[in-house]
PDB file of C-alpha atoms in Angstrom:
ATOM      1  CA  UNK A  24      -0.001  -0.015  -0.032  1.00 41.00           C
ATOM      2  CA  UNK A  25       1.330   3.370  -1.078  1.00 52.00           C
ATOM      3  CA  UNK A  26       1.877   5.972   1.609  1.00 70.00           C
ATOM      4  CA  UNK A  27       1.016   9.478   0.502  1.00 77.00           C
ATOM      5  CA  UNK A  28       3.437  12.135   0.815  1.00 82.00           C
ATOM      6  CA  UNK A  29       2.549  15.428   2.649  1.00 85.00           C
ATOM      7  CA  UNK A  30       2.092  17.074  -0.544  1.00 83.00           C
ATOM      8  CA  UNK A  31      -0.489  14.598  -1.776  1.00 84.00           C
ATOM      9  CA  UNK A  32      -2.385  14.834   1.436  1.00 88.00           C
ATOM     10  CA  UNK A  33      -2.634  18.531   1.371  1.00 88.00           C
ATOM     11  CA  UNK A  34      -3.755  18.458  -2.333  1.00 85.00           C
ATOM     12  CA  UNK A  35      -6.378  15.769  -1.464  1.00 85.00           C
ATOM     13  CA  UNK A  36      -7.992  17.611   1.342  1.00 88.00           C
ATOM     14  CA  UNK A  37      -7.215  21.278   0.165  1.00 88.00           C
ATOM     15  CA  UNK A  38     -10.858  22.051  -0.909  1.00 88.00           C
ATOM     16  CA  UNK A  39     -12.142  21.291   2.484  1.00 91.00           C
ATOM     17  CA  UNK A  40      -9.597  23.124   4.599  1.00 91.00           C
ATOM     18  CA  UNK A  41     -10.525  26.549   6.261  1.00 92.00           C
ATOM     19  CA  UNK A  42      -8.768  29.719   4.881  1.00 92.00           C
ATOM     20  CA  UNK A  43      -6.401  29.727   7.792  1.00 92.00           C
ATOM     21  CA  UNK A  44      -5.574  26.069   7.381  1.00 93.00           C
ATOM     22  CA  UNK A  45      -4.982  26.590   3.531  1.00 92.00           C
ATOM     23  CA  UNK A  46      -2.379  29.295   4.619  1.00 92.00           C
ATOM     24  CA  UNK A  47      -0.544  26.984   6.850  1.00 92.00           C
ATOM     25  CA  UNK A  48      -0.702  24.121   4.205  1.00 91.00           C
ATOM     26  CA  UNK A  49       0.803  26.310   1.726  1.00 90.00           C
ATOM     27  CA  UNK A  50       3.689  27.528   3.766  1.00 91.00           C
ATOM     28  CA  UNK A  51       4.459  23.945   4.731  1.00 90.00           C
ATOM     29  CA  UNK A  52       4.614  22.971   1.109  1.00 85.00           C
ATOM     30  CA  UNK A  53       6.649  25.970   0.030  1.00 85.00           C
ATOM     31  CA  UNK A  54       9.073  25.882   3.063  1.00 86.00           C
ATOM     32  CA  UNK A  55       9.256  22.343   4.027  1.00 83.00           C
ATOM     33  CA  UNK A  56      12.943  22.846   4.836  1.00 82.00           C
ATOM     34  CA  UNK A  57      11.941  25.222   7.383  1.00 84.00           C
ATOM     35  CA  UNK A  58       8.869  23.457   8.685  1.00 86.00           C
ATOM     36  CA  UNK A  59      10.989  20.316   9.710  1.00 84.00           C
ATOM     37  CA  UNK A  60      12.491  22.558  12.522  1.00 84.00           C
ATOM     38  CA  UNK A  61       9.657  24.739  13.504  1.00 87.00           C
ATOM     39  CA  UNK A  62       7.113  24.418  16.176  1.00 88.00           C
ATOM     40  CA  UNK A  63       3.515  24.786  15.664  1.00 89.00           C
ATOM     41  CA  UNK A  64       3.433  28.240  16.954  1.00 90.00           C
ATOM     42  CA  UNK A  65       6.383  29.105  14.617  1.00 90.00           C
ATOM     43  CA  UNK A  66       4.720  27.678  11.584  1.00 91.00           C
ATOM     44  CA  UNK A  67       1.631  29.844  12.361  1.00 91.00           C
ATOM     45  CA  UNK A  68       3.649  32.779  12.950  1.00 91.00           C
ATOM     46  CA  UNK A  69       5.219  32.577   9.555  1.00 91.00           C
ATOM     47  CA  UNK A  70       2.093  31.507   7.735  1.00 91.00           C
ATOM     48  CA  UNK A  71       0.090  34.463   9.373  1.00 92.00           C
ATOM     49  CA  UNK A  72      -2.274  32.151  11.439  1.00 92.00           C
ATOM     50  CA  UNK A  73      -2.667  31.073  15.060  1.00 92.00           C
ATOM     51  CA  UNK A  74      -0.868  27.945  16.442  1.00 92.00           C
ATOM     52  CA  UNK A  75      -4.366  26.497  17.092  1.00 92.00           C
ATOM     53  CA  UNK A  76      -4.923  26.670  13.200  1.00 93.00           C
ATOM     54  CA  UNK A  77      -1.931  24.695  12.421  1.00 93.00           C
ATOM     55  CA  UNK A  78      -2.815  21.975  14.921  1.00 92.00           C
ATOM     56  CA  UNK A  79      -6.336  21.757  13.516  1.00 93.00           C
ATOM     57  CA  UNK A  80      -4.545  21.513  10.048  1.00 93.00           C
ATOM     58  CA  UNK A  81      -2.911  18.294  11.310  1.00 92.00           C
ATOM     59  CA  UNK A  82      -6.218  16.922  12.547  1.00 93.00           C
ATOM     60  CA  UNK A  83      -7.856  17.790   9.232  1.00 93.00           C
ATOM     61  CA  UNK A  84      -5.205  15.755   7.308  1.00 91.00           C
ATOM     62  CA  UNK A  85      -5.614  12.787   9.525  1.00 91.00           C
ATOM     63  CA  UNK A  86      -2.805  13.111  12.038  1.00 91.00           C
ATOM     64  CA  UNK A  87      -3.023  12.548  15.758  1.00 90.00           C
ATOM     65  CA  UNK A  88      -1.374  15.885  16.225  1.00 89.00           C
ATOM     66  CA  UNK A  89       1.214  18.359  14.956  1.00 90.00           C
ATOM     67  CA  UNK A  90       4.242  16.101  16.126  1.00 88.00           C
ATOM     68  CA  UNK A  91       2.961  13.208  13.764  1.00 90.00           C
ATOM     69  CA  UNK A  92       2.457  15.716  10.979  1.00 91.00           C
ATOM     70  CA  UNK A  93       5.851  17.214  11.333  1.00 89.00           C
ATOM     71  CA  UNK A  94       7.213  13.705  11.383  1.00 88.00           C
ATOM     72  CA  UNK A  95       5.702  13.164   7.926  1.00 89.00           C
ATOM     73  CA  UNK A  96       7.189  16.602   6.624  1.00 87.00           C
ATOM     74  CA  UNK A  97      10.649  15.573   7.847  1.00 86.00           C
ATOM     75  CA  UNK A  98      10.516  12.056   6.223  1.00 86.00           C
ATOM     76  CA  UNK A  99       9.392  13.720   2.748  1.00 84.00           C
ATOM     77  CA  UNK A 100      11.949  16.359   3.013  1.00 81.00           C
ATOM     78  CA  UNK A 101      14.752  13.787   3.833  1.00 81.00           C
ATOM     79  CA  UNK A 102      13.547  11.597   0.874  1.00 76.00           C
ATOM     80  CA  UNK A 103      13.720  14.502  -1.459  1.00 69.00           C
ATOM     81  CA  UNK A 104      17.283  15.440  -0.383  1.00 64.00           C
ATOM     82  CA  UNK A 105      18.333  11.901  -0.821  1.00 61.00           C
ATOM     83  CA  UNK A 106      16.907  11.770  -4.285  1.00 55.00           C
ATOM     84  CA  UNK A 107      18.569  15.166  -5.134  1.00 51.00           C
ATOM     85  CA  UNK A 108      21.839  13.744  -4.019  1.00 51.00           C
ATOM     86  CA  UNK A 109      21.488  10.576  -6.180  1.00 49.00           C
ATOM     87  CA  UNK A 110      20.587  12.744  -9.260  1.00 47.00           C
ATOM     88  CA  UNK A 111      23.143  15.531  -9.015  1.00 48.00           C
ATOM     89  CA  UNK A 112      26.907  15.392  -8.445  1.00 48.00           C
ATOM     90  CA  UNK A 113      27.531  18.501  -6.252  1.00 51.00           C
ATOM     91  CA  UNK A 114      30.112  21.004  -7.402  1.00 52.00           C
ATOM     92  CA  UNK A 115      33.007  22.004  -5.129  1.00 50.00           C
ATOM     93  CA  UNK A 116      31.407  25.207  -4.177  1.00 55.00           C
ATOM     94  CA  UNK A 117      28.027  23.425  -3.396  1.00 58.00           C
ATOM     95  CA  UNK A 118      29.915  20.671  -1.520  1.00 55.00           C
ATOM     96  CA  UNK A 119      31.722  23.370   0.561  1.00 57.00           C
ATOM     97  CA  UNK A 120      28.425  25.026   1.357  1.00 59.00           C
ATOM     98  CA  UNK A 121      26.751  21.693   2.364  1.00 61.00           C
ATOM     99  CA  UNK A 122      29.807  20.981   4.513  1.00 76.00           C
ATOM    100  CA  UNK A 123      29.306  24.354   6.436  1.00 75.00           C
ATOM    101  CA  UNK A 124      25.689  23.610   7.050  1.00 75.00           C
ATOM    102  CA  UNK A 125      26.390  20.054   8.140  1.00 78.00           C
ATOM    103  CA  UNK A 126      29.092  21.482  10.569  1.00 76.00           C
ATOM    104  CA  UNK A 127      26.524  23.899  11.976  1.00 73.00           C
ATOM    105  CA  UNK A 128      23.676  21.410  12.405  1.00 75.00           C
ATOM    106  CA  UNK A 129      26.295  18.690  13.859  1.00 78.00           C
ATOM    107  CA  UNK A 130      27.343  21.249  16.466  1.00 73.00           C
ATOM    108  CA  UNK A 131      23.781  21.997  17.280  1.00 74.00           C
ATOM    109  CA  UNK A 132      23.154  18.291  17.578  1.00 76.00           C
ATOM    110  CA  UNK A 133      26.087  17.825  20.014  1.00 76.00           C
ATOM    111  CA  UNK A 134      24.769  20.811  22.145  1.00 72.00           C
ATOM    112  CA  UNK A 135      21.338  19.379  22.394  1.00 76.00           C
ATOM    113  CA  UNK A 136      22.545  15.875  23.322  1.00 75.00           C
ATOM    114  CA  UNK A 137      24.645  17.523  26.086  1.00 73.00           C
ATOM    115  CA  UNK A 138      21.730  19.398  27.260  1.00 74.00           C
ATOM    116  CA  UNK A 139      19.735  16.142  27.679  1.00 72.00           C
ATOM    117  CA  UNK A 140      22.628  14.764  29.666  1.00 72.00           C
ATOM    118  CA  UNK A 141      23.263  17.744  31.930  1.00 73.00           C
ATOM    119  CA  UNK A 142      19.681  18.925  32.924  1.00 76.00           C
ATOM    120  CA  UNK A 143      18.759  18.094  36.392  1.00 81.00           C
ATOM    121  CA  UNK A 144      15.253  17.154  36.350  1.00 86.00           C
ATOM    122  CA  UNK A 145      14.884  17.997  40.036  1.00 89.00           C
ATOM    123  CA  UNK A 146      15.822  21.702  39.306  1.00 90.00           C
ATOM    124  CA  UNK A 147      13.495  21.570  36.301  1.00 92.00           C
ATOM    125  CA  UNK A 148      10.606  20.632  38.459  1.00 93.00           C
ATOM    126  CA  UNK A 149      11.526  23.308  41.019  1.00 93.00           C
ATOM    127  CA  UNK A 150      11.396  25.946  38.556  1.00 95.00           C
ATOM    128  CA  UNK A 151       8.009  24.628  37.025  1.00 95.00           C
ATOM    129  CA  UNK A 152       6.559  24.565  40.509  1.00 95.00           C
ATOM    130  CA  UNK A 153       7.791  28.092  41.272  1.00 95.00           C
ATOM    131  CA  UNK A 154       6.355  29.390  37.863  1.00 96.00           C
ATOM    132  CA  UNK A 155       3.003  27.977  38.701  1.00 96.00           C
ATOM    133  CA  UNK A 156       2.757  29.015  42.248  1.00 95.00           C
ATOM    134  CA  UNK A 157       4.188  32.480  41.817  1.00 96.00           C
ATOM    135  CA  UNK A 158       1.732  35.559  42.267  1.00 95.00           C
ATOM    136  CA  UNK A 159       3.933  37.458  39.661  1.00 96.00           C
ATOM    137  CA  UNK A 160       6.603  36.366  37.240  1.00 96.00           C
ATOM    138  CA  UNK A 161       9.147  38.879  36.040  1.00 97.00           C
ATOM    139  CA  UNK A 162      11.234  38.060  33.146  1.00 97.00           C
ATOM    140  CA  UNK A 163      14.571  39.782  32.745  1.00 96.00           C
ATOM    141  CA  UNK A 164      16.872  39.601  29.631  1.00 95.00           C
ATOM    142  CA  UNK A 165      19.353  42.282  28.541  1.00 94.00           C
ATOM    143  CA  UNK A 166      21.273  42.755  25.357  1.00 92.00           C
ATOM    144  CA  UNK A 167      21.416  39.414  23.130  1.00 88.00           C
ATOM    145  CA  UNK A 168      19.774  37.577  26.099  1.00 91.00           C
ATOM    146  CA  UNK A 169      16.482  39.598  25.451  1.00 94.00           C
ATOM    147  CA  UNK A 170      15.420  37.458  22.427  1.00 92.00           C
ATOM    148  CA  UNK A 171      15.185  34.235  24.446  1.00 93.00           C
ATOM    149  CA  UNK A 172      13.597  36.242  27.362  1.00 95.00           C
ATOM    150  CA  UNK A 173      10.827  37.601  25.186  1.00 95.00           C
ATOM    151  CA  UNK A 174      10.099  34.197  23.627  1.00 95.00           C
ATOM    152  CA  UNK A 175       9.553  32.869  27.042  1.00 95.00           C
ATOM    153  CA  UNK A 176       7.615  35.886  28.329  1.00 96.00           C
ATOM    154  CA  UNK A 177       5.127  35.771  25.235  1.00 94.00           C
ATOM    155  CA  UNK A 178       4.662  31.922  25.564  1.00 94.00           C
ATOM    156  CA  UNK A 179       4.137  32.097  29.283  1.00 95.00           C
ATOM    157  CA  UNK A 180       1.766  34.923  29.036  1.00 94.00           C
ATOM    158  CA  UNK A 181      -0.487  32.619  26.978  1.00 91.00           C
ATOM    159  CA  UNK A 182      -0.835  30.170  29.836  1.00 91.00           C
ATOM    160  CA  UNK A 183      -0.872  32.218  32.991  1.00 93.00           C
ATOM    161  CA  UNK A 184      -1.524  35.883  33.952  1.00 93.00           C
ATOM    162  CA  UNK A 185       0.683  38.443  35.674  1.00 94.00           C
ATOM    163  CA  UNK A 186       3.725  38.040  33.759  1.00 95.00           C
ATOM    164  CA  UNK A 187       6.004  41.000  32.936  1.00 95.00           C
ATOM    165  CA  UNK A 188       9.288  41.632  31.182  1.00 95.00           C
ATOM    166  CA  UNK A 189      12.236  43.871  31.127  1.00 95.00           C
ATOM    167  CA  UNK A 190      13.474  45.977  28.039  1.00 93.00           C
ATOM    168  CA  UNK A 191      16.551  44.740  26.194  1.00 93.00           C
ATOM    169  CA  UNK A 192      18.335  47.720  27.953  1.00 92.00           C
ATOM    170  CA  UNK A 193      17.217  47.613  31.453  1.00 91.00           C
ATOM    171  CA  UNK A 194      14.229  47.554  33.806  1.00 92.00           C
ATOM    172  CA  UNK A 195      12.145  50.323  35.563  1.00 88.00           C
ATOM    173  CA  UNK A 196      11.900  50.357  39.456  1.00 87.00           C
ATOM    174  CA  UNK A 197       8.077  50.714  38.878  1.00 87.00           C
ATOM    175  CA  UNK A 198       8.090  47.382  37.084  1.00 85.00           C
ATOM    176  CA  UNK A 199       9.579  45.539  39.844  1.00 89.00           C
ATOM    177  CA  UNK A 200       8.340  47.296  42.988  1.00 90.00           C
ATOM    178  CA  UNK A 201       5.437  44.777  43.266  1.00 91.00           C
ATOM    179  CA  UNK A 202       7.558  41.738  43.699  1.00 94.00           C
ATOM    180  CA  UNK A 203       6.929  39.718  46.865  1.00 94.00           C
ATOM    181  CA  UNK A 204       8.404  36.551  48.489  1.00 95.00           C
ATOM    182  CA  UNK A 205       5.718  34.711  46.463  1.00 96.00           C
ATOM    183  CA  UNK A 206       7.011  36.159  43.169  1.00 96.00           C
ATOM    184  CA  UNK A 207       9.517  34.519  40.580  1.00 96.00           C
ATOM    185  CA  UNK A 208      12.078  36.328  38.729  1.00 97.00           C
ATOM    186  CA  UNK A 209      13.428  34.505  35.551  1.00 97.00           C
ATOM    187  CA  UNK A 210      16.754  36.050  34.458  1.00 96.00           C
ATOM    188  CA  UNK A 211      18.495  35.170  31.190  1.00 95.00           C
ATOM    189  CA  UNK A 212      22.072  35.811  31.034  1.00 93.00           C
ATOM    190  CA  UNK A 213      24.677  34.725  28.278  1.00 89.00           C
ATOM    191  CA  UNK A 214      27.954  35.935  27.462  1.00 86.00           C
ATOM    192  CA  UNK A 215      28.822  38.737  27.415  1.00 85.00           C
ATOM    193  CA  UNK A 216      27.148  39.066  30.678  1.00 90.00           C
ATOM    194  CA  UNK A 217      25.368  42.350  31.358  1.00 92.00           C
ATOM    195  CA  UNK A 218      25.564  44.171  34.721  1.00 93.00           C
ATOM    196  CA  UNK A 219      21.740  44.710  34.709  1.00 94.00           C
ATOM    197  CA  UNK A 220      21.246  40.978  35.475  1.00 94.00           C
ATOM    198  CA  UNK A 221      23.049  41.364  38.675  1.00 94.00           C
ATOM    199  CA  UNK A 222      21.100  44.546  39.645  1.00 94.00           C
ATOM    200  CA  UNK A 223      17.892  42.875  38.906  1.00 95.00           C
ATOM    201  CA  UNK A 224      18.864  39.835  40.875  1.00 94.00           C
ATOM    202  CA  UNK A 225      20.051  41.871  43.732  1.00 94.00           C
ATOM    203  CA  UNK A 226      16.628  43.660  43.888  1.00 93.00           C
ATOM    204  CA  UNK A 227      14.667  40.353  43.536  1.00 94.00           C
ATOM    205  CA  UNK A 228      16.851  38.911  46.337  1.00 93.00           C
ATOM    206  CA  UNK A 229      16.139  41.912  48.604  1.00 93.00           C
ATOM    207  CA  UNK A 230      12.397  41.362  48.095  1.00 93.00           C
ATOM    208  CA  UNK A 231      12.618  37.640  48.842  1.00 94.00           C
ATOM    209  CA  UNK A 232      11.488  36.523  45.368  1.00 96.00           C
ATOM    210  CA  UNK A 233      12.702  33.081  43.938  1.00 96.00           C
ATOM    211  CA  UNK A 234      15.310  33.800  41.145  1.00 96.00           C
ATOM    212  CA  UNK A 235      15.396  31.367  38.321  1.00 96.00           C
ATOM    213  CA  UNK A 236      18.598  31.662  36.287  1.00 94.00           C
ATOM    214  CA  UNK A 237      18.605  30.619  32.521  1.00 93.00           C
ATOM    215  CA  UNK A 238      22.340  30.748  31.714  1.00 91.00           C
ATOM    216  CA  UNK A 239      25.185  29.018  30.128  1.00 86.00           C
ATOM    217  CA  UNK A 240      26.877  27.537  33.125  1.00 84.00           C
ATOM    218  CA  UNK A 241      26.216  27.029  36.932  1.00 83.00           C
ATOM    219  CA  UNK A 242      29.015  29.460  37.952  1.00 83.00           C
ATOM    220  CA  UNK A 243      28.082  32.385  35.702  1.00 87.00           C
ATOM    221  CA  UNK A 244      27.424  35.587  37.652  1.00 91.00           C
ATOM    222  CA  UNK A 245      23.667  35.151  37.695  1.00 92.00           C
ATOM    223  CA  UNK A 246      24.064  31.287  38.039  1.00 89.00           C
ATOM    224  CA  UNK A 247      25.722  31.894  41.536  1.00 88.00           C
ATOM    225  CA  UNK A 248      22.882  34.169  42.750  1.00 90.00           C
ATOM    226  CA  UNK A 249      19.873  31.984  41.707  1.00 92.00           C
ATOM    227  CA  UNK A 250      17.810  29.646  43.689  1.00 92.00           C
ATOM    228  CA  UNK A 251      17.497  27.539  40.741  1.00 93.00           C
ATOM    229  CA  UNK A 252      20.042  27.574  37.886  1.00 91.00           C
ATOM    230  CA  UNK A 253      19.162  25.859  34.353  1.00 91.00           C
ATOM    231  CA  UNK A 254      22.126  25.708  32.090  1.00 87.00           C
ATOM    232  CA  UNK A 255      22.273  25.150  28.386  1.00 83.00           C
ATOM    233  CA  UNK A 256      25.456  24.382  26.486  1.00 63.00           C
ATOM    234  CA  UNK A 257      27.711  23.982  29.574  1.00 54.00           C
ATOM    235  CA  UNK A 258      31.028  22.309  28.879  1.00 48.00           C
ATOM    236  CA  UNK A 259      30.454  22.703  24.963  1.00 49.00           C
ATOM    237  CA  UNK A 260      33.458  24.673  23.277  1.00 49.00           C
ATOM    238  CA  UNK A 261      31.076  26.054  20.754  1.00 47.00           C
ATOM    239  CA  UNK A 262      32.710  29.428  20.045  1.00 48.00           C
ATOM    240  CA  UNK A 263      29.101  30.921  20.200  1.00 54.00           C
ATOM    241  CA  UNK A 264      26.157  30.415  22.101  1.00 64.00           C
ATOM    242  CA  UNK A 265      23.149  28.072  20.862  1.00 72.00           C
ATOM    243  CA  UNK A 266      19.852  29.650  20.712  1.00 81.00           C
ATOM    244  CA  UNK A 267      18.513  26.150  19.892  1.00 81.00           C
ATOM    245  CA  UNK A 268      19.525  24.931  23.240  1.00 83.00           C
ATOM    246  CA  UNK A 269      17.966  27.720  25.022  1.00 88.00           C
ATOM    247  CA  UNK A 270      14.457  27.466  23.367  1.00 88.00           C
ATOM    248  CA  UNK A 271      14.630  23.725  23.874  1.00 87.00           C
ATOM    249  CA  UNK A 272      15.251  24.240  27.559  1.00 89.00           C
ATOM    250  CA  UNK A 273      12.265  26.820  27.626  1.00 91.00           C
ATOM    251  CA  UNK A 274       9.937  24.344  25.868  1.00 90.00           C
ATOM    252  CA  UNK A 275      10.473  21.818  28.514  1.00 90.00           C
ATOM    253  CA  UNK A 276       9.643  24.287  30.994  1.00 93.00           C
ATOM    254  CA  UNK A 277       6.490  25.215  29.237  1.00 92.00           C
ATOM    255  CA  UNK A 278       5.397  21.534  28.740  1.00 91.00           C
ATOM    256  CA  UNK A 279       6.005  20.926  32.383  1.00 93.00           C
ATOM    257  CA  UNK A 280       3.777  23.776  33.294  1.00 93.00           C
ATOM    258  CA  UNK A 281       1.224  22.569  30.851  1.00 92.00           C
ATOM    259  CA  UNK A 282       1.259  19.293  32.344  1.00 90.00           C
ATOM    260  CA  UNK A 283       0.971  20.338  36.047  1.00 91.00           C
ATOM    261  CA  UNK A 284      -1.518  23.168  35.606  1.00 89.00           C
ATOM    262  CA  UNK A 285      -3.525  22.067  32.520  1.00 86.00           C
ATOM    263  CA  UNK A 286      -6.954  22.826  33.858  1.00 88.00           C
ATOM    264  CA  UNK A 287      -6.311  26.524  34.519  1.00 89.00           C
ATOM    265  CA  UNK A 288      -4.430  26.892  31.313  1.00 89.00           C
ATOM    266  CA  UNK A 289      -7.323  25.297  29.316  1.00 89.00           C
ATOM    267  CA  UNK A 290      -9.707  27.915  30.667  1.00 90.00           C
ATOM    268  CA  UNK A 291      -7.348  30.785  30.051  1.00 89.00           C
ATOM    269  CA  UNK A 292      -6.805  29.771  26.523  1.00 86.00           C
ATOM    270  CA  UNK A 293     -10.471  29.604  25.970  1.00 89.00           C
ATOM    271  CA  UNK A 294     -10.896  33.136  27.271  1.00 89.00           C
ATOM    272  CA  UNK A 295      -8.081  34.155  25.050  1.00 88.00           C
ATOM    273  CA  UNK A 296      -9.482  32.642  21.977  1.00 88.00           C
ATOM    274  CA  UNK A 297     -12.903  34.523  22.566  1.00 90.00           C
ATOM    275  CA  UNK A 298     -10.826  37.829  22.869  1.00 89.00           C
ATOM    276  CA  UNK A 299      -8.878  37.123  19.715  1.00 86.00           C
ATOM    277  CA  UNK A 300     -12.028  36.461  17.833  1.00 86.00           C
ATOM    278  CA  UNK A 301     -13.818  39.343  19.092  1.00 88.00           C
ATOM    279  CA  UNK A 302     -10.858  41.805  18.094  1.00 86.00           C
ATOM    280  CA  UNK A 303     -10.170  39.888  14.851  1.00 85.00           C
ATOM    281  CA  UNK A 304      -6.463  39.772  15.609  1.00 82.00           C
ATOM    282  CA  UNK A 305      -5.538  36.846  13.213  1.00 79.00           C
ATOM    283  CA  UNK A 306      -6.213  36.660   9.426  1.00 75.00           C
ATOM    284  CA  UNK A 307      -7.814  33.293   8.887  1.00 61.00           C
TER     285      UNK A 307
END
């Protein structure tokens, strides 16, 4: 029995898809090389639709969820790459570019494997519990660390309330004056370390808030001050910091929060979907 490719499945179901699902499907067909690495949220953002729409597309095509659909995308993409390799002898220039790509991906693979080995699950669950129980969560990230901090802030805000974030250049006293002993402060700090992280940590420490550090090593400046320190590519001599390892670690935290607090999260997301629909935020 022939197994349909992703392209064939989309074509067969295209006429019955919603406008938003069609946009997501078109993005996947045109950018399969990107889709193999993207989360449902990222696919939706690139396609101009919601994460929910991407997940509904997976259901509409007969998959059990987004993960299974992405596996099919990945298999089709790899099969296409293999066929291209069989049919075309690469030039020296193309071979050099492919080697560069392979080196980068291999390095990321090593970092993610190291992340799997080094993460302390007990510390992860401490962080997850703190983020669920906190009356207020403040996320701090400065300079280049702000990118990961904002991703976490935006994602966390979808599943709980009272989440706030610094600017890339610092934080205002008015933003942190309401921190309490029941609050959690998540601070991102990667080389080169910014002084603002220590100022924020000192303020949070004075208020008795729990500090969760997301950093590259246990003994980084912020790592030494935090109640919980979660590290990414510790012991890896990569020459640069891997954003992939940071996002992977954050996705684990988000998944843990969703597992532990799913009833409250489901209610919040239902309320958000109503607001999104009322304000017509998404083009779908």
